[in-house]
Coordinates of C-alpha atoms in Angstrom, one line a residue:
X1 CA 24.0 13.9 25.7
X2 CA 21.5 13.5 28.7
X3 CA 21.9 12.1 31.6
X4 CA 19.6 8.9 31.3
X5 CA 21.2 7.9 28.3
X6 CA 25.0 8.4 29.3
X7 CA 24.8 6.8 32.4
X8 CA 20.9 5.2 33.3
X9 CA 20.7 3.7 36.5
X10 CA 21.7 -0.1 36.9
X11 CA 19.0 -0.6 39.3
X12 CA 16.5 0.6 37.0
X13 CA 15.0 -2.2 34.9
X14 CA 12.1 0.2 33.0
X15 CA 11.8 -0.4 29.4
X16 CA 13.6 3.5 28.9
X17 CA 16.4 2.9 31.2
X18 CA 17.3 -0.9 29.6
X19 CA 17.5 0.9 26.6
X20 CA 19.5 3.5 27.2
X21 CA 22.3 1.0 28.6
X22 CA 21.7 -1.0 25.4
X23 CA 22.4 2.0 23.8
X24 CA 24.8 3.2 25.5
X25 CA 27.7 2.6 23.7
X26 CA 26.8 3.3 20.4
X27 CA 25.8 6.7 21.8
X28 CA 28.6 7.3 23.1
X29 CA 30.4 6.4 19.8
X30 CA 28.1 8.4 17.9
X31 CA 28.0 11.9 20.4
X32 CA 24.6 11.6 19.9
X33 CA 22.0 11.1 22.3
X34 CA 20.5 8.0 21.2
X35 CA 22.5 5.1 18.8
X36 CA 20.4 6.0 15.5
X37 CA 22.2 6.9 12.4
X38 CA 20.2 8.0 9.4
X39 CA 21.2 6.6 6.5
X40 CA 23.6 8.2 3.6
X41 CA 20.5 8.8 0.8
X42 CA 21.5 10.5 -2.1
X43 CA 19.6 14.1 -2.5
X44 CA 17.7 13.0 0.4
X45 CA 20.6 13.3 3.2
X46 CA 21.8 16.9 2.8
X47 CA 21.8 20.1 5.2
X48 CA 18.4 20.1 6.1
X49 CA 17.6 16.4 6.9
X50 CA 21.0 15.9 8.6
X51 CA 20.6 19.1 10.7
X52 CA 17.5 18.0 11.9
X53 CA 18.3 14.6 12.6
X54 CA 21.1 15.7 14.5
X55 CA 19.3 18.1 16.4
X56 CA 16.9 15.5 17.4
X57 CA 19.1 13.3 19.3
X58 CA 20.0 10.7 16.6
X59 CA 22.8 11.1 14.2
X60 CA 22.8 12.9 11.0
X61 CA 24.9 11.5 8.1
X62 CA 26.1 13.6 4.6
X63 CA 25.7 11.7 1.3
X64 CA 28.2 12.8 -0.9
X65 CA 27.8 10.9 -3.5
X66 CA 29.2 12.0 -7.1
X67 CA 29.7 16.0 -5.1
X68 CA 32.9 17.9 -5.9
X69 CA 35.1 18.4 -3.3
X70 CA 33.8 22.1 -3.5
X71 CA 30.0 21.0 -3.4
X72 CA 30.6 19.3 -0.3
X73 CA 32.9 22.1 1.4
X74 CA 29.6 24.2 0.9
X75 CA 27.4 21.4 2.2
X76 CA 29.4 20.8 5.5
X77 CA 29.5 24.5 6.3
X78 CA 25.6 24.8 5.6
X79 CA 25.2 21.8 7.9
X80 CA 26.7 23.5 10.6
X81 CA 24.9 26.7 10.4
X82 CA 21.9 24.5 11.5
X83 CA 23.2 22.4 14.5
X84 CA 25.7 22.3 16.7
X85 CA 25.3 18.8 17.2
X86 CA 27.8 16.0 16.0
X87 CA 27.5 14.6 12.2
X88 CA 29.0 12.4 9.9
X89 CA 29.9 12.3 6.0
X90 CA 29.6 9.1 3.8
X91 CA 32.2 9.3 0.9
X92 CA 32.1 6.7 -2.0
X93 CA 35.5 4.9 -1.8
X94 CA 35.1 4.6 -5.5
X95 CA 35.1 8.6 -6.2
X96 CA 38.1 9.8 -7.9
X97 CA 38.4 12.5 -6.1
X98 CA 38.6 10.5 -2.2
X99 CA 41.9 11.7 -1.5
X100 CA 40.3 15.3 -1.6
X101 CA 37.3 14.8 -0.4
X102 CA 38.6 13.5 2.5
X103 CA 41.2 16.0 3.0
X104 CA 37.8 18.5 3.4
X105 CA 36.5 16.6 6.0
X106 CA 39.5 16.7 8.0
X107 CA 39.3 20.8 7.5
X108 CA 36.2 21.0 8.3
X109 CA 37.3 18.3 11.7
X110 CA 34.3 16.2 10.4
X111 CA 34.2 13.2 13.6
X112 CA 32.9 10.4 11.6
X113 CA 33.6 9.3 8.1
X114 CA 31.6 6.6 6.8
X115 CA 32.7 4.9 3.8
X116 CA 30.8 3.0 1.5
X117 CA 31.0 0.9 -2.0
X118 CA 33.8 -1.5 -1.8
X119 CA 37.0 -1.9 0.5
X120 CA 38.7 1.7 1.3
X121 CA 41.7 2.6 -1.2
X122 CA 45.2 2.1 0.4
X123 CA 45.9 5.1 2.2
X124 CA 42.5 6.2 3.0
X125 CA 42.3 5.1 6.2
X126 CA 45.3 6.5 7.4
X127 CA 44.5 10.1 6.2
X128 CA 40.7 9.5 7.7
X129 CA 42.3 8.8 11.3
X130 CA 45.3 11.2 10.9
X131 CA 42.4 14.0 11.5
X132 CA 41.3 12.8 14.1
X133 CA 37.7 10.9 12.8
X134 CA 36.4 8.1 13.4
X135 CA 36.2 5.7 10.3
X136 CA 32.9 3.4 9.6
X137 CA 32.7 1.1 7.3
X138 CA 30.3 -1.3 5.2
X139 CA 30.7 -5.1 5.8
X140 CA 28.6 -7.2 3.4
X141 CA 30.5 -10.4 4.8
X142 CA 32.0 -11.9 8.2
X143 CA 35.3 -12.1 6.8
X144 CA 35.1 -8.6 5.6
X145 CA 34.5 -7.5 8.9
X146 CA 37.4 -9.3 10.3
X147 CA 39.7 -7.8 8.0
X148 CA 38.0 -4.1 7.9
X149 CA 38.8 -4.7 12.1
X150 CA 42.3 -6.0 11.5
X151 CA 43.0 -2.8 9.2
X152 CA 41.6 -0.3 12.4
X153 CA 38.3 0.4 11.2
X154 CA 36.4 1.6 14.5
X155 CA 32.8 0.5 13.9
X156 CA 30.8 -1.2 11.1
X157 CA 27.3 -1.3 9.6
X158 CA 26.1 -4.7 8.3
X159 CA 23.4 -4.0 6.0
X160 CA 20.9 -6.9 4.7
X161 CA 19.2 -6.6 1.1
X162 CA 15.7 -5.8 2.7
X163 CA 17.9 -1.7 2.4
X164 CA 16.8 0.8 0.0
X165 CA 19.7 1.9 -2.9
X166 CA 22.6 -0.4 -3.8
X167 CA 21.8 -4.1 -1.9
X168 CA 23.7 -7.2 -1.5
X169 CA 22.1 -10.6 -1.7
X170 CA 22.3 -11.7 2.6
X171 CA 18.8 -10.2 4.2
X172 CA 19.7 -8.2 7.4
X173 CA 18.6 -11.1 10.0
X174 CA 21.1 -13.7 8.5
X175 CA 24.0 -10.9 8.9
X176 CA 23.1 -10.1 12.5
X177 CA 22.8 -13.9 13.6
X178 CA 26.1 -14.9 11.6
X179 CA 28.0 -11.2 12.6
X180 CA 27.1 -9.8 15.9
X181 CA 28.1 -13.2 17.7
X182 CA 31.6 -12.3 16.1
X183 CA 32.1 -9.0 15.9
X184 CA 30.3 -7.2 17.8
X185 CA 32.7 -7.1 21.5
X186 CA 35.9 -6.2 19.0
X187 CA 34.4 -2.6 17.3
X188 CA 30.6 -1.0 17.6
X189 CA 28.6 -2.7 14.9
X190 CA 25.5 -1.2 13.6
X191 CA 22.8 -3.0 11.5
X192 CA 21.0 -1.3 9.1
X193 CA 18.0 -2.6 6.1
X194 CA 14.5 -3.1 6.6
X195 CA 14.1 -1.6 9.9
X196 CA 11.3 0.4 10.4
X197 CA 9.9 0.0 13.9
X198 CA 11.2 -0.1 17.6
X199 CA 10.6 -3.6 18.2
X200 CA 13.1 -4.1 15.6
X201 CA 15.9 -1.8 17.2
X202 CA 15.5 -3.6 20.6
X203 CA 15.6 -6.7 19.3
X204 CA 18.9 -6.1 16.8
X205 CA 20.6 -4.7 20.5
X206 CA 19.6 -7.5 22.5
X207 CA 22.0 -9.5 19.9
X208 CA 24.2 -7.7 20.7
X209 CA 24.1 -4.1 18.4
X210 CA 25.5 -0.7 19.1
X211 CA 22.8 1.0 17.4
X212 CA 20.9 0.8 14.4
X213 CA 20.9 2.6 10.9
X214 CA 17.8 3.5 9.4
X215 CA 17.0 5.6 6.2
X216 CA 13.9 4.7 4.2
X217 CA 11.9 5.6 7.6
X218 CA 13.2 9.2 7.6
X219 CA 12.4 10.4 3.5
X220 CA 9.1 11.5 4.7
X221 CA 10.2 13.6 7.6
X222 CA 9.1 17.2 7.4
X223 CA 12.5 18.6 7.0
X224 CA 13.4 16.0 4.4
X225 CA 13.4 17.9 1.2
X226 CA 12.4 15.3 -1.4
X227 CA 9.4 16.3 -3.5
X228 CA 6.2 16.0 -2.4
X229 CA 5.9 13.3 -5.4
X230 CA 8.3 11.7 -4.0
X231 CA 7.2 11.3 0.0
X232 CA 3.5 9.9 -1.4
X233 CA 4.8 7.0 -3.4
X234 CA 6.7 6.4 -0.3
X235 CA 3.1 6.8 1.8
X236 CA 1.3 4.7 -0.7
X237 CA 3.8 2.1 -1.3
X238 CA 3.6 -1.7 0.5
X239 CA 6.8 -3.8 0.9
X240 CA 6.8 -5.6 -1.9
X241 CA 6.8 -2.7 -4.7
X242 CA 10.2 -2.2 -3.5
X243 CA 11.9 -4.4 -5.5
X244 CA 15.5 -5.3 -6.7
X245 CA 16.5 -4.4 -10.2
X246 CA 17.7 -7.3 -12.4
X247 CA 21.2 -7.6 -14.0
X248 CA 21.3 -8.5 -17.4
X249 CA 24.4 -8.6 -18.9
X250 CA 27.2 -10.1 -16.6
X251 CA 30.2 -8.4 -18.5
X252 CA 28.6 -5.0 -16.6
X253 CA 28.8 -5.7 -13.0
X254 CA 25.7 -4.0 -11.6
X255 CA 25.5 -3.9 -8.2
X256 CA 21.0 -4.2 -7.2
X257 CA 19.5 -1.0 -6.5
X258 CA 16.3 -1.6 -4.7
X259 CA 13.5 1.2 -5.1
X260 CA 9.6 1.3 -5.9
X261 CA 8.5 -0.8 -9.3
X262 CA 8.1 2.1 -12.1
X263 CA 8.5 2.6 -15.7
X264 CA 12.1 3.7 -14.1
X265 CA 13.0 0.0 -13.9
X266 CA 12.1 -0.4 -17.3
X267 CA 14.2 2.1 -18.8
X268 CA 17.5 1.0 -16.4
X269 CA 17.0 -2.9 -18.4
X270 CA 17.1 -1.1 -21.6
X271 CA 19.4 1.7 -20.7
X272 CA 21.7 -1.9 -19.9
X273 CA 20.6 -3.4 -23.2
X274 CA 22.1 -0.2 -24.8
X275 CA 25.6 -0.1 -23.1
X276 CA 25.9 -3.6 -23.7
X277 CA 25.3 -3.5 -27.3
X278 CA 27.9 -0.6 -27.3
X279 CA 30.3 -2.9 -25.6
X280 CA 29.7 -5.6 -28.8
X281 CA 30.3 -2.9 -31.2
X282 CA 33.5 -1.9 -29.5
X283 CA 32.0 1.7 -29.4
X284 CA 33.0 1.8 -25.8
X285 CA 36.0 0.0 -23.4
X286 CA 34.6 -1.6 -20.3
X287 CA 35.1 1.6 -17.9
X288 CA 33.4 3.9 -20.2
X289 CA 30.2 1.1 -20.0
X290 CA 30.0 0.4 -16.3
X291 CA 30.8 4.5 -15.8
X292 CA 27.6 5.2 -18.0
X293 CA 25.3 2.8 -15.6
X294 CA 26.3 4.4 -12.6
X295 CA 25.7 8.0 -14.0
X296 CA 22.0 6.9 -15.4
X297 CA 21.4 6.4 -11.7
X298 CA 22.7 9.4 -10.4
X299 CA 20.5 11.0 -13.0
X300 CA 17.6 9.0 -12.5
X301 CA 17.4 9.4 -8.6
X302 CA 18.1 13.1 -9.0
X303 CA 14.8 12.6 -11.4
X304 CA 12.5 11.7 -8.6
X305 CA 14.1 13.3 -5.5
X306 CA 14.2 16.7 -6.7
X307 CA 12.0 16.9 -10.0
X308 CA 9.5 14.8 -8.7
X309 CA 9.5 12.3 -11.8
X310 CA 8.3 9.3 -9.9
X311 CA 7.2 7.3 -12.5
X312 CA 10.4 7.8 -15.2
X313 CA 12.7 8.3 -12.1
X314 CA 14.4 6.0 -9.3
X315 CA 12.3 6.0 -6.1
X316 CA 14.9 4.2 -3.9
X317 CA 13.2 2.9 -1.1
X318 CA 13.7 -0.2 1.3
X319 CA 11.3 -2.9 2.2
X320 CA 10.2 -0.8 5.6
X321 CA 8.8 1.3 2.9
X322 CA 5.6 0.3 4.0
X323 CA 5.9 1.1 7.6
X324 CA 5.9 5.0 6.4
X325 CA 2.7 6.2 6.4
X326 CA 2.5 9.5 6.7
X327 CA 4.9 13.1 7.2
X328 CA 6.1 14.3 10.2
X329 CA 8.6 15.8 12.4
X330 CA 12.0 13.5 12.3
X331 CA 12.1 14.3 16.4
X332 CA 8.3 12.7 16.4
X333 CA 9.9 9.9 14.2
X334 CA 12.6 8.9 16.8
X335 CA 10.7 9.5 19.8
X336 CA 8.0 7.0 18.2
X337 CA 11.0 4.5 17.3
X338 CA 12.2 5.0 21.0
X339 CA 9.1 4.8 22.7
X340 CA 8.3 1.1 20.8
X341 CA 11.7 -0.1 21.6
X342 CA 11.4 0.5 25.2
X343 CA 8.2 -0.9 25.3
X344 CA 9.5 -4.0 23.7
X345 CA 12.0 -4.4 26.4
X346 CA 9.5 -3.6 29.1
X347 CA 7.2 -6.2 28.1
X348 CA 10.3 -9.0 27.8
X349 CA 11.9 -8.0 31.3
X350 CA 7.8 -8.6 32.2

């Protein structure tokens, strides 16, 4: 980590230098040289992406997603052939296979596991910190946090709905008024969903933030592989064509998935019409149902990622979609994100 950031000057009250003590400790946490995590995206956040972000200064993150605990052995040691810098893996706590994936991880002395989708399994704490990594974790509510704390969690992202991919139903600027207040002097807290400029970051640390999570802004880096398809929706999208998709039968718990309005969201409504006709016919138990939603996503994202299907396929993208305009280096994206928070602060300390 550099200098400036580790330990800026207290006398120094430029823009850079109040930032770098704002971000100190989330740097720190992170072993990166600035307190920005990209985002876990599915096909979006493998070697090449997390490398490079990495190897920028910021902090690359694995998604795992549905991969084998073989697929992700391979991934890790691909990742590491391209940066010697410090990364982390997001596991699904709902994978059947968490025990193992984990236990690859710790082989591999992974620093940071983040885990995501629901309260970690008994056990999977223990065998994240046995290894010696750090454990983050997802908390959709205040008293979530508490108890993801209470059970030695050592930092948290509070993510609003404004995100990209599975959502809750709390935007991100209720979570950090109601959370950071609470939380944020016990464990590093991170916010994450619908940021897409600087101003944003400085103002989420001024409340009190570690850092800052941000994935939607980093799909249309040049070392992102997504299809070209792909990166121009993103270019040409506005705010609002990234929109929530709609539950409609409550026996099949759908968590939102927010991405760009297509013929994709369309099929997902009947693709639920169809399980849930199954379900009356008896044709299917519950598991089997909910198990057949999550894989049409799977499928559908893979669709528009890496086939470039944007219309019949799953664009996931947040509401900062429209802040992503064009592609370019991720090290041009950060240092733009930097340069705006900084300036932020400059002009408030004015």
């Amino acid at each position: 980590m550099t200098d400036t950031l580790t330990a800026p000057s207290p006398t120094d009250t430029s823009g850079a230098a109040r930032l770098a003590r704002r971000m100190e400790r989330g740097a720190r946490f992170l072993g990166a040289d600035v307190a920005i995590m990209a985002g876990a995206m599915s096909w979006v956040s493998e070697r090449n992406l997390v490398a490079a972000m990495s190897n920028a200064g910021g902090f690359g993150v694995i998604a795992c997603g549905a991969m084998t605990p073989a697929l992700l052995d391979a991934e890790i040691a691909a990742t590491r052939a391209l940066t010697a810098r410090a990364f982390g893996v997001n596991l699904i706590t709902m994978h059947p296979q968490l025990d193992e994936l984990i236990a690859v991880c710790a082989r591999h002395e992974i620093g940071h596991v983040v885990l995501a989708g629901g309260l970690p399994p008994k056990g999977s704490l223990e065998a994240i910190k046995a290894s010696g990594a750090k454990v983050v974790c997802f908390a959709p509510t205040l008293a979530l946090a508490k108890k993801l704390i209470r059970s030695g969690v050592d930092a948290l992202v509070i993510e609003g709905m404004e995100a990209g991919g599975h959502i809750g139903p709390v935007s991100t600027s209720v979570l950090a008024q109601e959370m950071l207040p609470v939380i944020a002097d016990d464990v590093p807290v991170f916010v994450a969903g619908g940021i897409g400029r600087g101003e944003a970051i400085a103002g989420y640390l001024d409340m009190g933030a570690a850092g800052v999570q941000l994935g939607t802004r980093f799909v249309c880096a040049t070392e992102s592989i997504a299809h070209p398809n792909f990166k121009k929706a993103f270019i040409r999208a506005s705010a609002r064509d990234a929109v929530a998709s709609v539950q409609i039968d409550p026996r099949l718990p759908v968590i939102p998935v927010r991405a760009l309005k297509n013929a994709g969201g369309e099929l997902f409504t009947a693709k639920q019409r169809e399980v849930a006709q199954s379900l009356d016919e008896g044709s299917v138990a519950m598991a089997e149902a909910q198990l057949q939603i999550e894989h049409y996503w799977a499928g559908a994202l893979r669709r528009a990622v890496i086939d470039g299907d944007v219309e019949h396929g799953s664009v996931m993208a947040g509401q900062s979609v429209g802040m992503v305009t064009k592609e370019e280096p991720i090290a041009d994206i950060i240092a733009t994100l930097m340069a705006e928070a900084a300036h932020a602060l400059e002009k408030k300390a004015g």
